Amino acid sequence: MNILVIGGGGREHALAWKLAQSPKVQTIYVAPGNGGTALDARLENVNITGVHELRAWAVSKKIALTVVGPEGPLAAGVVDEFRKHGLRVFGPTQAAAQLESSKAFSKAFMKRHGIPTADYETFTDPVAAHAYLDKKGAPIVVKADGLAAGKGVVVALTLAEAHEAVDFMLLDNTLGVTHNEGGARVVIEEFLTGEEASFIVMCDGKNVLPLATSQDHKRLLDDDLGPNTGGMGAYSPAPVVTPDVHARAMREIILPTIRGMEKDGIPFTGFLYAGLMIDANGHPKTLEFNCRMGDPETQPILMRLKTDLVDVMLAATEPGPHGHLDQVELQWDRRTALGVVMAAHGYPLQPRKGDVITGLPKQEDDAVVFHAGTAMKDGDVVTSGGRVLCVTVLADNVRQAQQRAYEVALGVHFDGMQYRTDIGHRAVKHATP
């Protein structure tokens, strides 16, 4: 069968790489893809991004299954368009994707359905927002109500930072937020303490299939310092998600969300990502929802997945009121997977493009360099975005995975390259008696 993966980042490279391992697959198309997908003989890039153009192309190519990677096409209604023309597609509808595309929708939904999250208020008026900040004090969290490629959240440790974030989001739009209907809005919410984890599940409208646990590193610099980014690295499994935390997250957050969406007449299909904050007592609260797999969590998670991903996707997209994910059992590699993101000069605010990348290693069973912000130019692989590569490895434990990932990373070079040297530090702390 022919499969289409929509998107061009590291998550999509990893999805295409995993789907290509299935014996059922003839060709995997990636639209628009990147330099890494261009180099893989099993994958074929398609330079189309428009929703209607993609649908017309998929119909003409008799695409048997489409998997949507990023949030942009989901918010633009790509799933609705594909389904309308009888195409099999995995992802949420435009209405369901509001869980990610509108922070205001998401917070109101959680409040309505009793899903644990931080206290909050929503503002369109900068004066009212600034007054609220002065009343609440810092630390506090300011979120843009719209898609911002992972950069629309400011965890302000001082009031000055919080006021600046409100001005960025409501007045200047320095962060390049795609505003929802009604213009610029911010959600200001209480600062939660604890340890973060990424909790990602697959949904078919009714049934829920949890993926392996993972943990992202949002800050640019070692020791979780510097500005927030889309993610500088991740590993799986995440020790902070104990069996008890896992059960609570499913019972108190994931299942009420799926049932709540169903009750509201917006059944959820696709990947659902809950960013959790887990307090010292093991109680999780929801920081945010994403309607897709996380990037870079996808890379380590899929490195550990042993089950044929095509079979899972077909079960999730069975025709009818909902799919058959209740009949699927996922098999996981017991080893730890760890991914280190190599970012461009100037990331996250002004990433430089066009730097030549050298030293890319051959793929191995336990080490893959997934491409994100790369492109082909005159036979060279060059940087084309902020997060350029994700060096992802499998090893027996987190310390060995760290060592192996950084060994591979040392061989890769591009001018201005930046990466953290402590990915997995929390897991090491958990492993230390």
mmCIF file with all atom_site columns, C-alpha atoms in Angstrom, residues 97-112 117-118 120-124 143-147 152 178 180-189 287-289:
data_model
loop_
_atom_site.group_PDB
_atom_site.id
_atom_site.type_symbol
_atom_site.label_atom_id
_atom_site.label_alt_id
_atom_site.label_comp_id
_atom_site.label_asym_id
_atom_site.label_entity_id
_atom_site.label_seq_id
_atom_site.pdbx_PDB_ins_code
_atom_site.Cartn_x
_atom_site.Cartn_y
_atom_site.Cartn_z
_atom_site.occupancy
_atom_site.B_iso_or_equiv
_atom_site.pdbx_formal_charge
_atom_site.auth_seq_id
_atom_site.auth_comp_id
_atom_site.auth_asym_id
_atom_site.auth_atom_id
_atom_site.pdbx_PDB_model_num
ATOM 1  C CA . ALA A 1 97  ? -7.826  20.032 17.181 1.00 0.00 ? 97  ALA A CA 1
ATOM 2  C CA . GLN A 1 98  ? -8.982  23.109 19.119 1.00 0.00 ? 98  GLN A CA 1
ATOM 3  C CA . LEU A 1 99  ? -7.675  21.284 22.197 1.00 0.00 ? 99  LEU A CA 1
ATOM 4  C CA . GLU A 1 100 ? -4.283  22.453 20.905 1.00 0.00 ? 100 GLU A CA 1
ATOM 5  C CA . SER A 1 101 ? -5.014  25.317 18.539 1.00 0.00 ? 101 SER A CA 1
ATOM 6  C CA . SER A 1 102 ? -6.897  27.321 21.204 1.00 0.00 ? 102 SER A CA 1
ATOM 7  C CA . LYS A 1 103 ? -5.538  27.446 24.746 1.00 0.00 ? 103 LYS A CA 1
ATOM 8  C CA . ALA A 1 104 ? -8.755  29.246 25.773 1.00 0.00 ? 104 ALA A CA 1
ATOM 9  C CA . PHE A 1 105 ? -10.909 26.394 24.357 1.00 0.00 ? 105 PHE A CA 1
ATOM 10 C CA . SER A 1 106 ? -8.693  23.811 26.038 1.00 0.00 ? 106 SER A CA 1
ATOM 11 C CA . LYS A 1 107 ? -8.759  25.441 29.483 1.00 0.00 ? 107 LYS A CA 1
ATOM 12 C CA . ALA A 1 108 ? -12.540 25.990 29.356 1.00 0.00 ? 108 ALA A CA 1
ATOM 13 C CA . PHE A 1 109 ? -12.986 22.339 28.297 1.00 0.00 ? 109 PHE A CA 1
ATOM 14 C CA . MET A 1 110 ? -10.877 21.104 31.232 1.00 0.00 ? 110 MET A CA 1
ATOM 15 C CA . LYS A 1 111 ? -12.753 23.304 33.697 1.00 0.00 ? 111 LYS A CA 1
ATOM 16 C CA . ARG A 1 112 ? -16.117 22.094 32.326 1.00 0.00 ? 112 ARG A CA 1
ATOM 17 C CA . THR A 1 117 ? -5.172  21.792 35.490 1.00 0.00 ? 117 THR A CA 1
ATOM 18 C CA . ALA A 1 118 ? -3.773  25.112 36.700 1.00 0.00 ? 118 ALA A CA 1
ATOM 19 C CA . TYR A 1 120 ? -6.285  30.584 34.907 1.00 0.00 ? 120 TYR A CA 1
ATOM 20 C CA . GLU A 1 121 ? -7.897  33.646 33.324 1.00 0.00 ? 121 GLU A CA 1
ATOM 21 C CA . THR A 1 122 ? -8.136  34.634 29.632 1.00 0.00 ? 122 THR A CA 1
ATOM 22 C CA . PHE A 1 123 ? -7.520  38.176 28.322 1.00 0.00 ? 123 PHE A CA 1
ATOM 23 C CA . THR A 1 124 ? -7.736  40.154 25.074 1.00 0.00 ? 124 THR A CA 1
ATOM 24 C CA . LYS A 1 143 ? 0.362   31.465 27.000 1.00 0.00 ? 143 LYS A CA 1
ATOM 25 C CA . ALA A 1 144 ? -0.609  32.713 23.562 1.00 0.00 ? 144 ALA A CA 1
ATOM 26 C CA . ASP A 1 145 ? -4.039  31.513 22.443 1.00 0.00 ? 145 ASP A CA 1
ATOM 27 C CA . GLY A 1 146 ? -3.000  30.154 19.059 1.00 0.00 ? 146 GLY A CA 1
ATOM 28 C CA . LEU A 1 147 ? -0.409  28.001 17.328 1.00 0.00 ? 147 LEU A CA 1
ATOM 29 C CA . GLY A 1 152 ? 3.939   30.425 22.665 1.00 0.00 ? 152 GLY A CA 1
ATOM 30 C CA . THR A 1 178 ? -1.286  32.301 14.486 1.00 0.00 ? 178 THR A CA 1
ATOM 31 C CA . ASN A 1 180 ? -7.618  32.411 16.429 1.00 0.00 ? 180 ASN A CA 1
ATOM 32 C CA . GLU A 1 181 ? -10.899 34.068 15.501 1.00 0.00 ? 181 GLU A CA 1
ATOM 33 C CA . GLY A 1 182 ? -11.407 37.244 17.517 1.00 0.00 ? 182 GLY A CA 1
ATOM 34 C CA . GLY A 1 183 ? -7.740  38.267 17.404 1.00 0.00 ? 183 GLY A CA 1
ATOM 35 C CA . ALA A 1 184 ? -4.938  38.072 19.959 1.00 0.00 ? 184 ALA A CA 1
ATOM 36 C CA . ARG A 1 185 ? -5.698  36.456 23.325 1.00 0.00 ? 185 ARG A CA 1
ATOM 37 C CA . VAL A 1 186 ? -3.575  35.252 26.204 1.00 0.00 ? 186 VAL A CA 1
ATOM 38 C CA . VAL A 1 187 ? -4.191  32.708 28.917 1.00 0.00 ? 187 VAL A CA 1
ATOM 39 C CA . ILE A 1 188 ? -2.494  33.566 32.213 1.00 0.00 ? 188 ILE A CA 1
ATOM 40 C CA . GLU A 1 189 ? -2.271  30.676 34.633 1.00 0.00 ? 189 GLU A CA 1
ATOM 41 C CA . LEU A 1 287 ? -0.205  21.768 31.527 1.00 0.00 ? 287 LEU A CA 1
ATOM 42 C CA . GLU A 1 288 ? -1.461  21.584 27.943 1.00 0.00 ? 288 GLU A CA 1
ATOM 43 C CA . PHE A 1 289 ? -2.904  19.329 25.265 1.00 0.00 ? 289 PHE A CA 1
#
